[in-house]
Short mmCIF file of C-alpha atoms and ligand atoms in Angstrom, two decimals:
data_model
loop_
_atom_site.label_atom_id
_atom_site.label_comp_id
_atom_site.label_asym_id
_atom_site.label_seq_id
_atom_site.Cartn_x
_atom_site.Cartn_y
_atom_site.Cartn_z
CA MET A 22 -3.15 26.15 -11.02
CA LYS A 23 0.35 24.61 -12.16
CA TYR A 24 2.80 22.69 -10.55
CA THR A 25 5.65 24.58 -10.23
CA VAL A 26 8.75 22.99 -8.62
CA SER A 27 10.28 20.23 -10.72
CA PRO A 28 8.44 16.99 -10.25
CA TYR A 29 11.96 14.69 -9.40
CA ARG A 30 13.11 17.26 -6.60
CA ASN A 31 13.86 14.78 -3.61
CA TYR A 32 13.74 11.28 -5.95
CA THR A 33 17.06 10.94 -6.50
CA GLU A 34 18.80 11.89 -2.76
CA THR A 35 16.12 9.38 -1.48
CA MET A 36 16.27 6.29 -3.80
CA PRO A 37 17.13 2.94 -1.88
CA ARG A 38 20.82 1.41 -3.29
CA HIS A 39 19.09 -1.79 -4.70
CA GLY A 40 16.11 -1.98 -6.81
CA PHE A 41 13.31 -4.30 -6.02
CA LEU A 42 10.68 -3.24 -7.19
CA GLU A 43 11.13 -0.70 -10.82
CA ILE A 44 8.85 1.00 -12.70
CA GLU A 45 10.23 3.08 -15.36
CA ASN A 46 8.39 4.84 -17.68
CA LEU A 47 5.34 3.93 -17.11
CA VAL A 48 2.37 4.73 -18.92
CA LYS A 49 -1.89 3.62 -18.33
CA SER A 50 -4.45 5.17 -20.53
CA TYR A 51 -7.88 3.85 -20.84
CA PRO A 52 -10.27 4.27 -23.60
CA THR A 53 -13.04 5.95 -23.38
CA PRO A 54 -16.29 6.26 -25.31
CA ASP A 55 -16.57 9.60 -26.50
CA LYS A 56 -13.24 11.04 -26.40
CA GLY A 57 -10.33 9.21 -27.34
CA GLU A 58 -8.04 7.64 -24.81
CA TYR A 59 -7.55 8.97 -20.96
CA VAL A 60 -4.26 8.85 -20.38
CA ALA A 61 -4.40 8.22 -16.19
CA LEU A 62 -0.45 7.90 -15.55
CA ASP A 63 2.09 9.76 -18.00
CA GLY A 64 5.72 8.39 -17.03
CA VAL A 65 5.78 6.98 -13.67
CA ASN A 66 9.05 6.25 -12.44
CA LEU A 67 10.16 4.73 -9.07
CA THR A 68 12.61 1.97 -7.35
CA ILE A 69 11.66 0.85 -4.00
CA GLY A 70 13.69 -1.84 -2.16
CA GLU A 71 13.25 -5.37 -0.70
CA ASP A 72 12.58 -4.00 2.78
CA GLU A 73 11.02 -0.93 2.06
CA TYR A 74 7.42 1.48 3.31
CA ILE A 75 6.59 3.18 0.50
CA SER A 76 3.07 5.44 0.89
CA VAL A 77 1.30 6.80 -2.24
CA ILE A 78 -0.63 10.14 -1.32
CA GLY A 79 -3.09 12.23 -4.00
CA HIS A 80 -5.91 13.71 -5.22
CA SER A 81 -8.73 10.69 -6.00
CA GLY A 82 -8.61 10.16 -9.01
CA CYS A 83 -5.21 10.92 -10.27
CA GLY A 84 -4.13 6.55 -11.04
CA LYS A 85 -3.03 5.44 -7.09
CA SER A 86 -5.01 2.23 -8.24
CA THR A 87 -4.57 2.41 -11.23
CA LEU A 88 -0.55 2.07 -10.56
CA LEU A 89 -1.13 -0.51 -7.76
CA LYS A 90 -3.47 -2.56 -10.02
CA ILE A 91 -0.52 -2.30 -12.94
CA ILE A 92 2.23 -3.51 -9.71
CA GLY A 93 -0.19 -6.41 -9.20
CA GLY A 94 -0.69 -7.77 -12.41
CA PHE A 95 -4.75 -7.31 -12.63
CA GLN A 96 -4.25 -4.45 -15.26
CA THR A 97 -1.74 -3.94 -17.68
CA ALA A 98 0.50 -0.89 -18.63
CA THR A 99 -0.24 0.68 -22.08
CA SER A 100 3.58 1.46 -22.13
CA GLY A 101 6.60 1.60 -19.62
CA SER A 102 7.89 -1.53 -18.09
CA VAL A 103 7.39 -2.86 -14.12
CA ARG A 104 10.11 -5.39 -12.58
CA LEU A 105 10.46 -7.46 -9.65
CA ASP A 106 13.51 -9.00 -8.64
CA GLY A 107 14.51 -7.89 -12.53
CA ILE A 108 11.26 -9.82 -13.30
CA GLU A 109 8.64 -8.26 -15.57
CA ILE A 110 5.23 -8.42 -14.35
CA ARG A 111 2.57 -9.40 -16.28
CA LYS A 112 0.10 -11.08 -14.41
CA PRO A 113 -1.33 -11.82 -10.80
CA GLY A 114 1.30 -14.11 -8.77
CA ALA A 115 1.52 -14.89 -4.94
CA ASP A 116 4.94 -12.57 -4.87
CA ARG A 117 2.45 -9.58 -4.71
CA MET A 118 -0.40 -9.95 -2.46
CA MET A 119 -3.38 -6.98 -2.27
CA VAL A 120 -5.35 -5.97 0.55
CA PHE A 121 -8.47 -3.96 -0.54
CA GLN A 122 -10.08 -1.09 1.27
CA ASN A 123 -13.17 -2.95 1.53
CA TYR A 124 -11.93 -6.08 2.86
CA SER A 125 -13.00 -9.08 0.10
CA LEU A 126 -13.93 -12.00 2.66
CA LEU A 127 -15.70 -15.17 1.30
CA PRO A 128 -19.19 -14.53 3.16
CA TRP A 129 -19.72 -18.05 3.20
CA LEU A 130 -16.39 -19.30 4.72
CA THR A 131 -15.05 -18.18 8.79
CA VAL A 132 -12.12 -16.19 9.02
CA ARG A 133 -9.89 -18.52 9.74
CA GLU A 134 -11.37 -20.70 6.09
CA ASN A 135 -10.85 -17.26 4.22
CA ILE A 136 -6.86 -17.33 5.66
CA ARG A 137 -6.71 -21.21 5.16
CA LEU A 138 -8.41 -21.15 1.53
CA ALA A 139 -5.27 -18.71 0.34
CA VAL A 140 -2.63 -20.86 2.39
CA ASP A 141 -3.54 -23.53 0.24
CA GLU A 142 -4.08 -21.80 -2.83
CA VAL A 143 -0.52 -20.53 -2.85
CA LEU A 144 1.36 -22.84 -0.52
CA LYS A 145 1.05 -25.76 -2.70
CA LYS A 146 3.91 -27.63 -1.11
CA ALA A 147 3.28 -27.42 2.68
CA ASN A 148 1.73 -30.47 3.88
CA ARG A 149 -1.53 -30.39 6.32
CA ALA A 150 0.34 -29.73 9.95
CA GLU A 151 2.59 -27.05 8.24
CA ARG A 152 -0.59 -25.11 6.76
CA ILE A 153 -2.78 -25.46 9.94
CA SER A 154 0.01 -23.61 11.73
CA ILE A 155 0.76 -20.59 9.57
CA VAL A 156 -3.17 -20.52 9.23
CA ASN A 157 -3.14 -19.99 13.53
CA GLU A 158 0.25 -18.12 13.48
CA HIS A 159 -1.40 -16.08 11.28
CA LEU A 160 -4.75 -15.41 13.31
CA ALA A 161 -2.30 -14.59 16.38
CA MET A 162 -0.77 -11.99 14.45
CA VAL A 163 -3.14 -9.64 14.15
CA ASN A 164 -5.22 -11.35 17.18
CA LEU A 165 -8.12 -12.96 15.80
CA ILE A 166 -7.71 -16.49 17.38
CA ALA A 167 -10.86 -15.60 19.41
CA ALA A 168 -13.03 -14.46 16.14
CA ALA A 169 -11.64 -17.83 13.97
CA ASP A 170 -14.57 -19.65 13.86
CA LYS A 171 -16.78 -16.62 12.86
CA TYR A 172 -18.19 -15.64 9.51
CA PRO A 173 -16.88 -12.23 8.46
CA ASP A 174 -20.67 -10.76 9.30
CA GLU A 175 -20.66 -11.73 12.41
CA ILE A 176 -17.12 -9.44 13.18
CA SER A 177 -16.42 -5.55 13.30
CA GLY A 178 -14.92 -3.85 10.09
CA GLY A 179 -11.88 -3.59 11.90
CA MET A 180 -11.61 -7.58 12.52
CA LYS A 181 -12.33 -7.78 8.94
CA GLN A 182 -9.67 -5.69 7.42
CA ARG A 183 -7.11 -7.97 9.59
CA VAL A 184 -8.51 -11.13 8.24
CA GLY A 185 -7.70 -9.43 5.31
CA ILE A 186 -4.32 -8.40 6.19
CA ALA A 187 -3.52 -11.47 7.84
CA ARG A 188 -4.88 -13.38 4.94
CA ALA A 189 -2.41 -11.82 2.47
CA LEU A 190 0.52 -11.79 5.20
CA ALA A 191 0.24 -16.17 5.06
CA ILE A 192 1.34 -16.31 2.39
CA ARG A 193 4.61 -14.65 2.58
CA PRO A 194 4.48 -12.04 -0.54
CA LYS A 195 7.85 -10.32 -0.99
CA MET A 196 5.72 -7.77 -1.97
CA LEU A 197 1.93 -6.12 -0.19
CA LEU A 198 -0.12 -3.90 -1.69
CA MET A 199 -2.41 -2.32 0.30
CA ASP A 200 -5.28 -0.26 -1.48
CA GLU A 201 -6.45 2.76 1.06
CA PRO A 202 -6.74 -0.42 3.91
CA PHE A 203 -7.34 1.95 7.02
CA GLY A 204 -10.41 4.17 4.78
CA ALA A 205 -13.07 1.92 6.04
CA LEU A 206 -12.67 2.31 9.94
CA ASP A 207 -12.89 4.56 12.37
CA ALA A 208 -10.18 6.41 14.32
CA LEU A 209 -9.42 4.36 17.10
CA THR A 210 -10.03 1.14 15.28
CA ARG A 211 -7.74 2.49 12.64
CA GLY A 212 -4.88 3.76 14.99
CA LYS A 213 -5.02 0.37 16.47
CA LEU A 214 -4.54 -1.20 13.46
CA GLN A 215 -1.62 0.72 11.77
CA ARG A 216 0.08 0.21 14.92
CA GLN A 217 -0.43 -3.52 14.55
CA VAL A 218 0.29 -3.11 10.95
CA LEU A 219 3.61 -1.59 11.91
CA ASP A 220 4.36 -4.46 14.52
CA ILE A 221 4.60 -7.11 12.12
CA TRP A 222 6.37 -5.80 9.62
CA GLU A 223 9.00 -4.23 12.03
CA ASN A 224 9.10 -8.30 12.75
CA HIS A 225 9.00 -9.49 8.80
CA ARG A 226 10.44 -6.70 6.74
CA GLN A 227 9.21 -6.77 3.19
CA ALA A 228 8.11 -4.61 0.39
CA VAL A 229 5.00 -2.45 0.91
CA MET A 230 3.06 -0.05 -1.39
CA MET A 231 0.20 1.62 0.83
CA ILE A 232 -2.55 4.06 -1.14
CA THR A 233 -3.89 6.44 1.01
CA HIS A 234 -5.28 9.65 1.90
CA ASP A 235 -4.23 10.48 4.91
CA VAL A 236 -1.02 12.00 5.12
CA ASP A 237 -0.50 11.88 9.18
CA GLU A 238 -0.94 8.20 8.37
CA ALA A 239 1.73 8.12 5.92
CA ILE A 240 4.20 10.06 7.96
CA TYR A 241 3.69 7.30 11.13
CA MET A 242 3.81 3.83 8.72
CA SER A 243 6.64 4.54 5.73
CA ASP A 244 10.29 4.65 4.87
CA ARG A 245 8.88 7.27 2.08
CA ILE A 246 5.73 9.19 0.81
CA VAL A 247 5.28 9.28 -3.18
CA LEU A 248 3.07 12.19 -3.87
CA MET A 249 1.62 11.96 -6.96
CA THR A 250 0.40 15.29 -9.20
CA ASN A 251 -3.37 15.54 -10.67
CA GLY A 252 -4.69 13.40 -13.25
CA PRO A 253 -4.83 13.49 -16.75
CA SER A 254 -1.43 12.38 -16.77
CA ALA A 255 -0.54 11.73 -13.54
CA LYS A 256 2.97 11.38 -12.51
CA ILE A 257 4.86 11.26 -9.83
CA GLY A 258 5.43 14.70 -8.37
CA LYS A 259 7.70 14.79 -5.28
CA ILE A 260 9.10 12.40 -2.73
CA LEU A 261 9.37 12.90 0.84
CA LYS A 262 11.78 11.04 2.39
CA VAL A 263 10.68 9.79 6.65
CA PRO A 264 13.49 10.19 8.65
CA PHE A 265 11.96 9.36 11.82
CA GLN A 266 13.86 6.04 14.04
CA ARG A 267 11.53 2.81 14.27
CA PRO A 268 9.82 2.09 16.24
CA ARG A 269 7.85 5.34 15.94
CA ASP A 270 6.78 7.19 18.84
CA ARG A 271 3.45 8.66 17.54
CA ILE A 272 3.28 11.38 20.21
CA ALA A 273 7.02 11.71 20.04
CA MET A 274 7.33 12.10 16.51
CA ARG A 275 4.55 14.44 16.48
CA ASN A 276 5.40 17.00 18.92
CA SER A 277 8.51 17.81 16.81
CA LYS A 278 9.72 20.21 14.42
CA GLU A 279 10.56 17.63 11.95
CA TYR A 280 7.36 16.40 11.74
CA PHE A 281 5.59 19.75 11.42
CA GLU A 282 7.83 20.55 8.72
CA LEU A 283 7.32 16.99 6.92
CA ARG A 284 3.18 17.41 7.43
CA ASN A 285 3.65 20.86 5.81
CA GLN A 286 4.93 19.74 3.13
CA ALA A 287 2.79 17.03 1.82
CA LEU A 288 -0.35 19.10 2.64
CA ASN A 289 0.76 21.75 0.77
CA PHE A 290 1.90 19.61 -2.51
CA LEU A 291 -1.48 18.63 -2.13
CA ASP A 292 -3.04 21.77 -2.21
CA GLU A 293 -0.99 23.65 -4.56
CA ASN A 294 -2.18 20.37 -7.08
CA PHE A 295 -5.48 20.79 -6.39
CA THR A 296 -7.76 21.93 -9.44
CA VAL A 297 -11.24 22.54 -9.51
CA ASP A 298 -11.40 22.71 -12.98
CA GLU A 299 -9.16 22.41 -16.37
P1 LIG B 2 -7.20 6.58 -7.60
O1 LIG B 2 -6.92 5.32 -7.14
O2 LIG B 2 -6.57 8.02 -7.84
O3 LIG B 2 -8.64 7.15 -6.90
P2 LIG B 2 -7.62 5.27 -10.29
O4 LIG B 2 -6.41 4.83 -11.10
O5 LIG B 2 -9.25 4.48 -10.09
O6 LIG B 2 -7.26 6.30 -9.36
O7 LIG B 2 -8.12 6.56 -11.41
C1 LIG B 2 -7.80 6.98 -12.32
C2 LIG B 2 -8.37 7.79 -13.78
O8 LIG B 2 -8.88 6.39 -14.76
C3 LIG B 2 -9.70 8.56 -13.25
O9 LIG B 2 -10.35 9.16 -13.95
C4 LIG B 2 -10.32 6.80 -13.98
O10 LIG B 2 -11.60 7.51 -14.12
C5 LIG B 2 -9.64 6.44 -14.39
N1 LIG B 2 -9.98 4.86 -14.79
C6 LIG B 2 -9.82 4.41 -13.79
N2 LIG B 2 -9.65 2.84 -14.00
C7 LIG B 2 -10.69 2.58 -15.40
C8 LIG B 2 -11.25 1.89 -16.68
N3 LIG B 2 -11.60 0.52 -16.23
N4 LIG B 2 -11.49 2.66 -17.58
C9 LIG B 2 -11.75 3.21 -17.76
N5 LIG B 2 -10.97 4.15 -16.83
C10 LIG B 2 -10.78 4.14 -15.85
MG1 LIG B 3 -8.38 4.39 -5.51
#
């Protein structure tokens, strides 16, 4: 089925005044062994403000991780440009930290050492005492002081994810990139961690791009929700502005008419864009 609404509806009226991250006509294709180039992303345009929380939703395989990896500098675009603070992104940098779905902690280091390693690598100008205090501050931020000397295989999935988040935040990136950060967690842990990340973000605002499959999570956490069309040649189909004041009360929000409408807009978009075969 073909998407019939203009792909740029809602775009201009929800664009932030100051572009912090600017993605322009981004195209990414991958070579395939038998069918030539596979065009994953085909003309993505998006501008994100410096303290904006953006969620990206789209069906599996539409290119969400590809988009995040290009912003992270782990992959290069085929054409188009991505600028952070006016500077073209060409490689990974400590100004953009990634939080992955599957924790990616070093198993031979304790919780504290996993965070410390990142701090040592990035905050080279900080002295020993400053580094220790940054690590402690971020352990406390995600409630991990008691588990600081445990190894990754001695703690739960939710705790591991908190370590990943603390590690990313500890080096004070300008932008946080999260690829389905709560995807592997049970519903209860997921809800708690969403609240915790929002609390931290509300106190230390920064630009966030978070990929998620969960419409409720996107509404709860973000300022705008970017809905991607299916691949191949995926692009941004629609951008929804989330109107709720922060800090957000999940239950009050969920009971409102605006929530119901926003949720349906997102779900309908995803249904309209679901194609089983070409
Ligand atoms: P998503 O995160 O939305 O599920 P991805 O960004 O991982 O999607 O992938 C988008 C498309 O690009 C998929 O069809 C995937 O198979 C393809 N793809 C991703 N990475 C590579 C790669 N390194 N080489 C070839 N194709 C890739
Ligand atoms: Mg992905």
